[in-house]
Tab-separated table of N, CA and C in Angstrom:
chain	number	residue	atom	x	y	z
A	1	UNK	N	-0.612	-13.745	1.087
A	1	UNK	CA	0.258	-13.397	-0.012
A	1	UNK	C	1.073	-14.631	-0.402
A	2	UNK	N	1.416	-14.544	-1.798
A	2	UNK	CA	1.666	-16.120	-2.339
A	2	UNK	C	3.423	-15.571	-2.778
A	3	UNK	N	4.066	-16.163	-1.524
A	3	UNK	CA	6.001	-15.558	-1.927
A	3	UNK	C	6.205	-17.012	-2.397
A	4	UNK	N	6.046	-17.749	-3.046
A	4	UNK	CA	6.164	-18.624	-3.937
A	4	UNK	C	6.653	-18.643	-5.440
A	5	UNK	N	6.291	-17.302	-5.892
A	5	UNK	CA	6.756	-16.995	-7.419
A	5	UNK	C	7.165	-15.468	-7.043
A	6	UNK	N	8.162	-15.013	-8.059
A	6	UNK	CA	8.491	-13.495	-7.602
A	6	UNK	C	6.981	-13.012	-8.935
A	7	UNK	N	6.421	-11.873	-7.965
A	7	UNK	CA	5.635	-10.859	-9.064
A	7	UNK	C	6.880	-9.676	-9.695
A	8	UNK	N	6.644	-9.736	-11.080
A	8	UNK	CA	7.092	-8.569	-12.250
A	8	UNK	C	7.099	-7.628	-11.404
A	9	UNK	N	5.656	-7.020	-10.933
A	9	UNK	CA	5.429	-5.272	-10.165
A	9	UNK	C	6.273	-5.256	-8.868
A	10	UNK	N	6.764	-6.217	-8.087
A	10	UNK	CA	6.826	-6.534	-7.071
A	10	UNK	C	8.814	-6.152	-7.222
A	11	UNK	N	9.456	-7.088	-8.246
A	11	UNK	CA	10.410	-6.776	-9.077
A	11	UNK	C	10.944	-5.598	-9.969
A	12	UNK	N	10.126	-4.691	-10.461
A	12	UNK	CA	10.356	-3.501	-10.861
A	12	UNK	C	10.537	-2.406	-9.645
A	13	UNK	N	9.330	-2.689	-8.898
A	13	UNK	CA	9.519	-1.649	-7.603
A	13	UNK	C	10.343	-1.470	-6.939
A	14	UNK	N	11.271	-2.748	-6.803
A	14	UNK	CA	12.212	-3.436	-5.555
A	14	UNK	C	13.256	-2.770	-6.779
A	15	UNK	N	13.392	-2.818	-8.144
A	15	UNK	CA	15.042	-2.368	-8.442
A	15	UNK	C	15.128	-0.718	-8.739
A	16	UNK	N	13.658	0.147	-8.793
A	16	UNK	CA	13.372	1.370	-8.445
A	16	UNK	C	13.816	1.955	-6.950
A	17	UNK	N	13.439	0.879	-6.051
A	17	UNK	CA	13.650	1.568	-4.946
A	17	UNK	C	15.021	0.990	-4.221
A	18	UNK	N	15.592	-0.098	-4.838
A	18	UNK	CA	16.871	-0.471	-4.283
A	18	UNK	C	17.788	0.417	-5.289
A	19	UNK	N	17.804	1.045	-6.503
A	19	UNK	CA	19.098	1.823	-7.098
A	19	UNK	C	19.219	2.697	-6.071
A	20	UNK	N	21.301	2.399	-5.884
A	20	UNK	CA	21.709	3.721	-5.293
A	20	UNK	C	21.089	5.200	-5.244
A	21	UNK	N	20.600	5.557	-4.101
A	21	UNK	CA	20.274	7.148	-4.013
A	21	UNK	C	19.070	7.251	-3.903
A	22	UNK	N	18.366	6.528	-4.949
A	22	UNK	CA	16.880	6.787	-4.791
A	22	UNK	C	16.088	6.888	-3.787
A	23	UNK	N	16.018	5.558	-2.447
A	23	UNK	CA	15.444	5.791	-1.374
A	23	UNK	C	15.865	7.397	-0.527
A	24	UNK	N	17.184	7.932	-0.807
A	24	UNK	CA	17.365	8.655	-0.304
A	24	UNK	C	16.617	10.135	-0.600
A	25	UNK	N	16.493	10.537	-2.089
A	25	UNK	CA	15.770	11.266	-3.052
A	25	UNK	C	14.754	11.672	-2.423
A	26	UNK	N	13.777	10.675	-2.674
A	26	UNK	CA	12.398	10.063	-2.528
A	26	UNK	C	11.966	10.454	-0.388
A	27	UNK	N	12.929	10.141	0.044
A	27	UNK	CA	12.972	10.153	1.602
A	27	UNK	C	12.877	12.211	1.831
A	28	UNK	N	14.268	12.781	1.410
A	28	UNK	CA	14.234	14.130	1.329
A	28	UNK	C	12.828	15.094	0.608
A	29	UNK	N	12.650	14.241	-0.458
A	29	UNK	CA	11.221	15.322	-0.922
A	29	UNK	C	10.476	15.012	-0.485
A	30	UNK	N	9.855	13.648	0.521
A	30	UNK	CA	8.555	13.653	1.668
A	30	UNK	C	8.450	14.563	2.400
A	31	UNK	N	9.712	15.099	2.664
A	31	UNK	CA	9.289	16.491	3.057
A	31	UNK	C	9.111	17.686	2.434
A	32	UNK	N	8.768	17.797	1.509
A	32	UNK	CA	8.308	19.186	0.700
A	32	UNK	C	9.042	19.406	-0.655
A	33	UNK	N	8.523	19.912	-1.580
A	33	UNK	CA	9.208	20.770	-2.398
A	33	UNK	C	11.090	20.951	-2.653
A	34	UNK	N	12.008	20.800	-3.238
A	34	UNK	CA	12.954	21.221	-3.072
A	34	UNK	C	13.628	21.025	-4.206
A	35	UNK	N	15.002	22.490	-3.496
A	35	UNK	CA	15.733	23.113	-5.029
A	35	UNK	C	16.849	22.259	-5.096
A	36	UNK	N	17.309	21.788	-6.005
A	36	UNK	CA	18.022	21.122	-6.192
A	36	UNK	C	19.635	21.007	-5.407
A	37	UNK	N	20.005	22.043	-4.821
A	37	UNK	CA	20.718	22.377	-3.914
A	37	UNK	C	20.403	21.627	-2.557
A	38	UNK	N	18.997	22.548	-2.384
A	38	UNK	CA	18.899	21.554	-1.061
A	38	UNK	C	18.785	20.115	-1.016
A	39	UNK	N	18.475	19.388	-1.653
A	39	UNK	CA	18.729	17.847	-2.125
A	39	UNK	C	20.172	17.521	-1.870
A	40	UNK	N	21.079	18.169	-2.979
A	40	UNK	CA	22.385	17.932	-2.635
A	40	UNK	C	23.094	17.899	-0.929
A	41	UNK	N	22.194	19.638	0.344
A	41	UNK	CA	22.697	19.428	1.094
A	41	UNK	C	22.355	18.801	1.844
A	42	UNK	N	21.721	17.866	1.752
A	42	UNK	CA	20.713	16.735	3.146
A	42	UNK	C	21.471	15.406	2.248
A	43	UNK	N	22.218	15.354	1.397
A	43	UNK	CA	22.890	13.977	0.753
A	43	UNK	C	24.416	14.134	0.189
A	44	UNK	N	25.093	14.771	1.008
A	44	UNK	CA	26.157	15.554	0.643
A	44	UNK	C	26.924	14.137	-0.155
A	45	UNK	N	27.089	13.455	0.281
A	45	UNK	CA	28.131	11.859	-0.206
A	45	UNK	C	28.015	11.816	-1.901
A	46	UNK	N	26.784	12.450	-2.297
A	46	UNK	CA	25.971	12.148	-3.761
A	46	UNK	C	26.499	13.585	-4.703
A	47	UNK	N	27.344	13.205	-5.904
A	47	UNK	CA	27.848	14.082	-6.733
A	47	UNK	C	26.646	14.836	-7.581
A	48	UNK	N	26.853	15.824	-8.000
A	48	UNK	CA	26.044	16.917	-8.483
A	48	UNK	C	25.147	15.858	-9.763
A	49	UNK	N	26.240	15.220	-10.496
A	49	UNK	CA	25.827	14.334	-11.963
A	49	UNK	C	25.163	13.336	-11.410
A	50	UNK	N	25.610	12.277	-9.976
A	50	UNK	CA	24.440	11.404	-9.775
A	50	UNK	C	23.219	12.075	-9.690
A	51	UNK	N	23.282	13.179	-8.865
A	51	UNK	CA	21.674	13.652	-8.763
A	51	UNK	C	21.211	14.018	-9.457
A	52	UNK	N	21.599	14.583	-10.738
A	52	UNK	CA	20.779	14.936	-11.841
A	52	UNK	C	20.654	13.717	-12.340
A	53	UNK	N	21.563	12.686	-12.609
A	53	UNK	CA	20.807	11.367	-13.319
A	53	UNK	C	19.463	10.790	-12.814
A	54	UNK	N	19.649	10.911	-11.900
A	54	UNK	CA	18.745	9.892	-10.649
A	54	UNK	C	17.532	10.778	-10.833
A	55	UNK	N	17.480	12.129	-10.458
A	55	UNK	CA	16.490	13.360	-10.797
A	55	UNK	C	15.790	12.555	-12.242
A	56	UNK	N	16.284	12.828	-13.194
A	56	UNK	CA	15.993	12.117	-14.489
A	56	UNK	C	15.036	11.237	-14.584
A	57	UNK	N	16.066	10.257	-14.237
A	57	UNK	CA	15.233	8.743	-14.094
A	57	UNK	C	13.578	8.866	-13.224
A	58	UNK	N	13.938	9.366	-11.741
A	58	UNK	CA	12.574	9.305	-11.492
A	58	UNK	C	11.538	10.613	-11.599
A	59	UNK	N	11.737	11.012	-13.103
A	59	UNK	CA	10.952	12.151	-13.268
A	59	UNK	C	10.771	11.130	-14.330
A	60	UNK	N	11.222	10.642	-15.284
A	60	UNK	CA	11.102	9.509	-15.954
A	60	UNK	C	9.891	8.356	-15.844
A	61	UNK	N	10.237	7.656	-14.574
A	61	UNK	CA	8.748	7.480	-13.786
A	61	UNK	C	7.673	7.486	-13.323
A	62	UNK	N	7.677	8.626	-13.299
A	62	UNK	CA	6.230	9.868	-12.393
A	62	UNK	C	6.271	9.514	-11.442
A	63	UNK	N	7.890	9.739	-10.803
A	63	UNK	CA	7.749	10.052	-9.248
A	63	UNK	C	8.123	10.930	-8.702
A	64	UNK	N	9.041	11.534	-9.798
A	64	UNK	CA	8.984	13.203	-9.743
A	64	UNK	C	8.810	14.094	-10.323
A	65	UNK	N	8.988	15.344	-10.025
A	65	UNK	CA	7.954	16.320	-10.914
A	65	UNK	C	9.082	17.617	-10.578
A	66	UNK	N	9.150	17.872	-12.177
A	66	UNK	CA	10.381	19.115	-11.736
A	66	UNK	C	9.577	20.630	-12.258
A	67	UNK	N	9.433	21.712	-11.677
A	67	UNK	CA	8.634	23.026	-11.333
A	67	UNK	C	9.305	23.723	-11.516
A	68	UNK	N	9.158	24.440	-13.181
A	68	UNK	CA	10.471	25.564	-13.316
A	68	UNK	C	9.521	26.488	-12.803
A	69	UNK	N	9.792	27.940	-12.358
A	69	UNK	CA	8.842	29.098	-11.979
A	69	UNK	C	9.682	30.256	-12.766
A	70	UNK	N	8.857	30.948	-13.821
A	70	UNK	CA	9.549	32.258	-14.576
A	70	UNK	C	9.721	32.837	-13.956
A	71	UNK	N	10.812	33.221	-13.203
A	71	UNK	CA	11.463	34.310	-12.379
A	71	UNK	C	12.777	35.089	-12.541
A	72	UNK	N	12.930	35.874	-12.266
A	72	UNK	CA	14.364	36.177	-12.546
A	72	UNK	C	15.329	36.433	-11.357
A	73	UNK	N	16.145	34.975	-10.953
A	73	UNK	CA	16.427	34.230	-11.973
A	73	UNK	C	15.025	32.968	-11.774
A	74	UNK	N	15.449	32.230	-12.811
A	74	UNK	CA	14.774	31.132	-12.878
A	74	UNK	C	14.827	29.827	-11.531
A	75	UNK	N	13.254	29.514	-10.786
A	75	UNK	CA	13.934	28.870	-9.955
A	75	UNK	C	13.264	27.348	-10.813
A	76	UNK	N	13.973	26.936	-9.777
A	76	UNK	CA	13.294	25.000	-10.606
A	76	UNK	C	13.804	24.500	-9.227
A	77	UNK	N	12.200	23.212	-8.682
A	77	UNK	CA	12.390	22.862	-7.794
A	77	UNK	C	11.450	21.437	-8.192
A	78	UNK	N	11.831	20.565	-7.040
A	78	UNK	CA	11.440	19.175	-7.709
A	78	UNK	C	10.674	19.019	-6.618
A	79	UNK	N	9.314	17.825	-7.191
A	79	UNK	CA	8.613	17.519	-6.041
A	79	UNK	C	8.034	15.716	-6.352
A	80	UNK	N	7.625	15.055	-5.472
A	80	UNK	CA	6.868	14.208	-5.663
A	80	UNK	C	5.582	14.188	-5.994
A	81	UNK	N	4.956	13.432	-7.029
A	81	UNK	CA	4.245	13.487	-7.379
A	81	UNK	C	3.122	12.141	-6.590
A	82	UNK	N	2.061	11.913	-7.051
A	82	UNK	CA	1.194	10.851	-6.404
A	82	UNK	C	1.747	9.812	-6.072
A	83	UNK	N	2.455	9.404	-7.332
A	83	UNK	CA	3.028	8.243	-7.261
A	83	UNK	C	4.591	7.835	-6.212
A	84	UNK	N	4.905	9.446	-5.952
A	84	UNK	CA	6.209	9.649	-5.315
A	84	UNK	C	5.939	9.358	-3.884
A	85	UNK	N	4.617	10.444	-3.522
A	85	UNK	CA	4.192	10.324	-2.258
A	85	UNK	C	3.804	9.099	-1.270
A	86	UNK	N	3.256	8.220	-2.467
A	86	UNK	CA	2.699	6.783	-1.924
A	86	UNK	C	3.803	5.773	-1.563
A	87	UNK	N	4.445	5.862	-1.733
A	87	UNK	CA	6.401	5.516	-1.426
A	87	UNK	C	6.361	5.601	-0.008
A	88	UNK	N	5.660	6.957	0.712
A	88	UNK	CA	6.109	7.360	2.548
A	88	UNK	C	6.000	5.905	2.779
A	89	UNK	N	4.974	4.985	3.062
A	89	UNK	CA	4.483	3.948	4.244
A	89	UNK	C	6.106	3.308	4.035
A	90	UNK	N	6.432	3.076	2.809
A	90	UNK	CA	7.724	2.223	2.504
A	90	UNK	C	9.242	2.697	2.855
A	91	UNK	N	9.000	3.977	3.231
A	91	UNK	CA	10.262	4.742	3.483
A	91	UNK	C	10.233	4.812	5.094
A	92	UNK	N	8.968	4.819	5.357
A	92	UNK	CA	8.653	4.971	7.379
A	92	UNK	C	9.457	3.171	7.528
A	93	UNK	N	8.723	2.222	6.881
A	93	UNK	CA	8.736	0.780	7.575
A	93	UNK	C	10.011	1.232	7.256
A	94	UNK	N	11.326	1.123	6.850
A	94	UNK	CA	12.371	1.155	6.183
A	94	UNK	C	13.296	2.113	7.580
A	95	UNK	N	12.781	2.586	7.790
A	95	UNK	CA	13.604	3.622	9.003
A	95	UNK	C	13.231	3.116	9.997
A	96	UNK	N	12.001	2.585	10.306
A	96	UNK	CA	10.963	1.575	11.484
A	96	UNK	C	12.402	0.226	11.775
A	97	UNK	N	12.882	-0.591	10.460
A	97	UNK	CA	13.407	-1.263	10.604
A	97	UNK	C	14.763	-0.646	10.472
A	98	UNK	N	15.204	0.105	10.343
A	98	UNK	CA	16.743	0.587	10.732
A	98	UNK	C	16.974	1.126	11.967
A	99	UNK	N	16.181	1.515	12.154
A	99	UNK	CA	15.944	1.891	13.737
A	99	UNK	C	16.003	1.052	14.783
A	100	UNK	N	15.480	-0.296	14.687
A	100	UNK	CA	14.935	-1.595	15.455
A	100	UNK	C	16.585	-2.131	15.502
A	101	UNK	N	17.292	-2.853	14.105
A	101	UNK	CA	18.360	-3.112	13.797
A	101	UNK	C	19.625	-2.340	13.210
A	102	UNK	N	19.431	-1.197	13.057
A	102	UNK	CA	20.784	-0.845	13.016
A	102	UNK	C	21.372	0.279	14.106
């Protein structure tokens, strides 16, 4: 690998996955499906409006995928999509190395 010049893709990914919250997002729906509540309670520090922004943005992306279901009431639950899922190896090394050093 040539770390000699920064790559564009390499640079977009890195300010996707370094904005506040996101790794955290992205970390909680590797494990399954979830209502927007439960998001909030596995990231309690994170205000209701960041998470809907952030929700936004990476539905924005196609890295997430939000699932209303006609019910009464209405549920809506968010999930990762292909592109969300392929994120794990980067979220494991990432805990691999917080683990080691912090």
């Amino acid at each position: 690998m040539d770390y000699s010049h920064m790559c564009p893709k390499y640079e977009a990914a890195a300010e996707v996955l370094g904005k506040k919250w996101t790794g955290l997002i992205i970390r909680v729906l590797l494990g399954g499906p979830k209502r927007f509540k439960e998001i909030r309670e596995q990231i309690p520090q994170m205000s209701d409006k960041m998470l809907s922004d952030r929700m936004k943005e990476l539905e924005a992306l196609g890295i997430v995928e939000r699932r209303v279901f006609p019910e009464t009431p209405v549920r809506i639950e968010y999930a990762l999509t292909e592109k969300g899922r392929d994120a794990e190896p980067i979220i494991q090394a990432i805990q691999h190395w917080a683990d080691r050093w912090f």
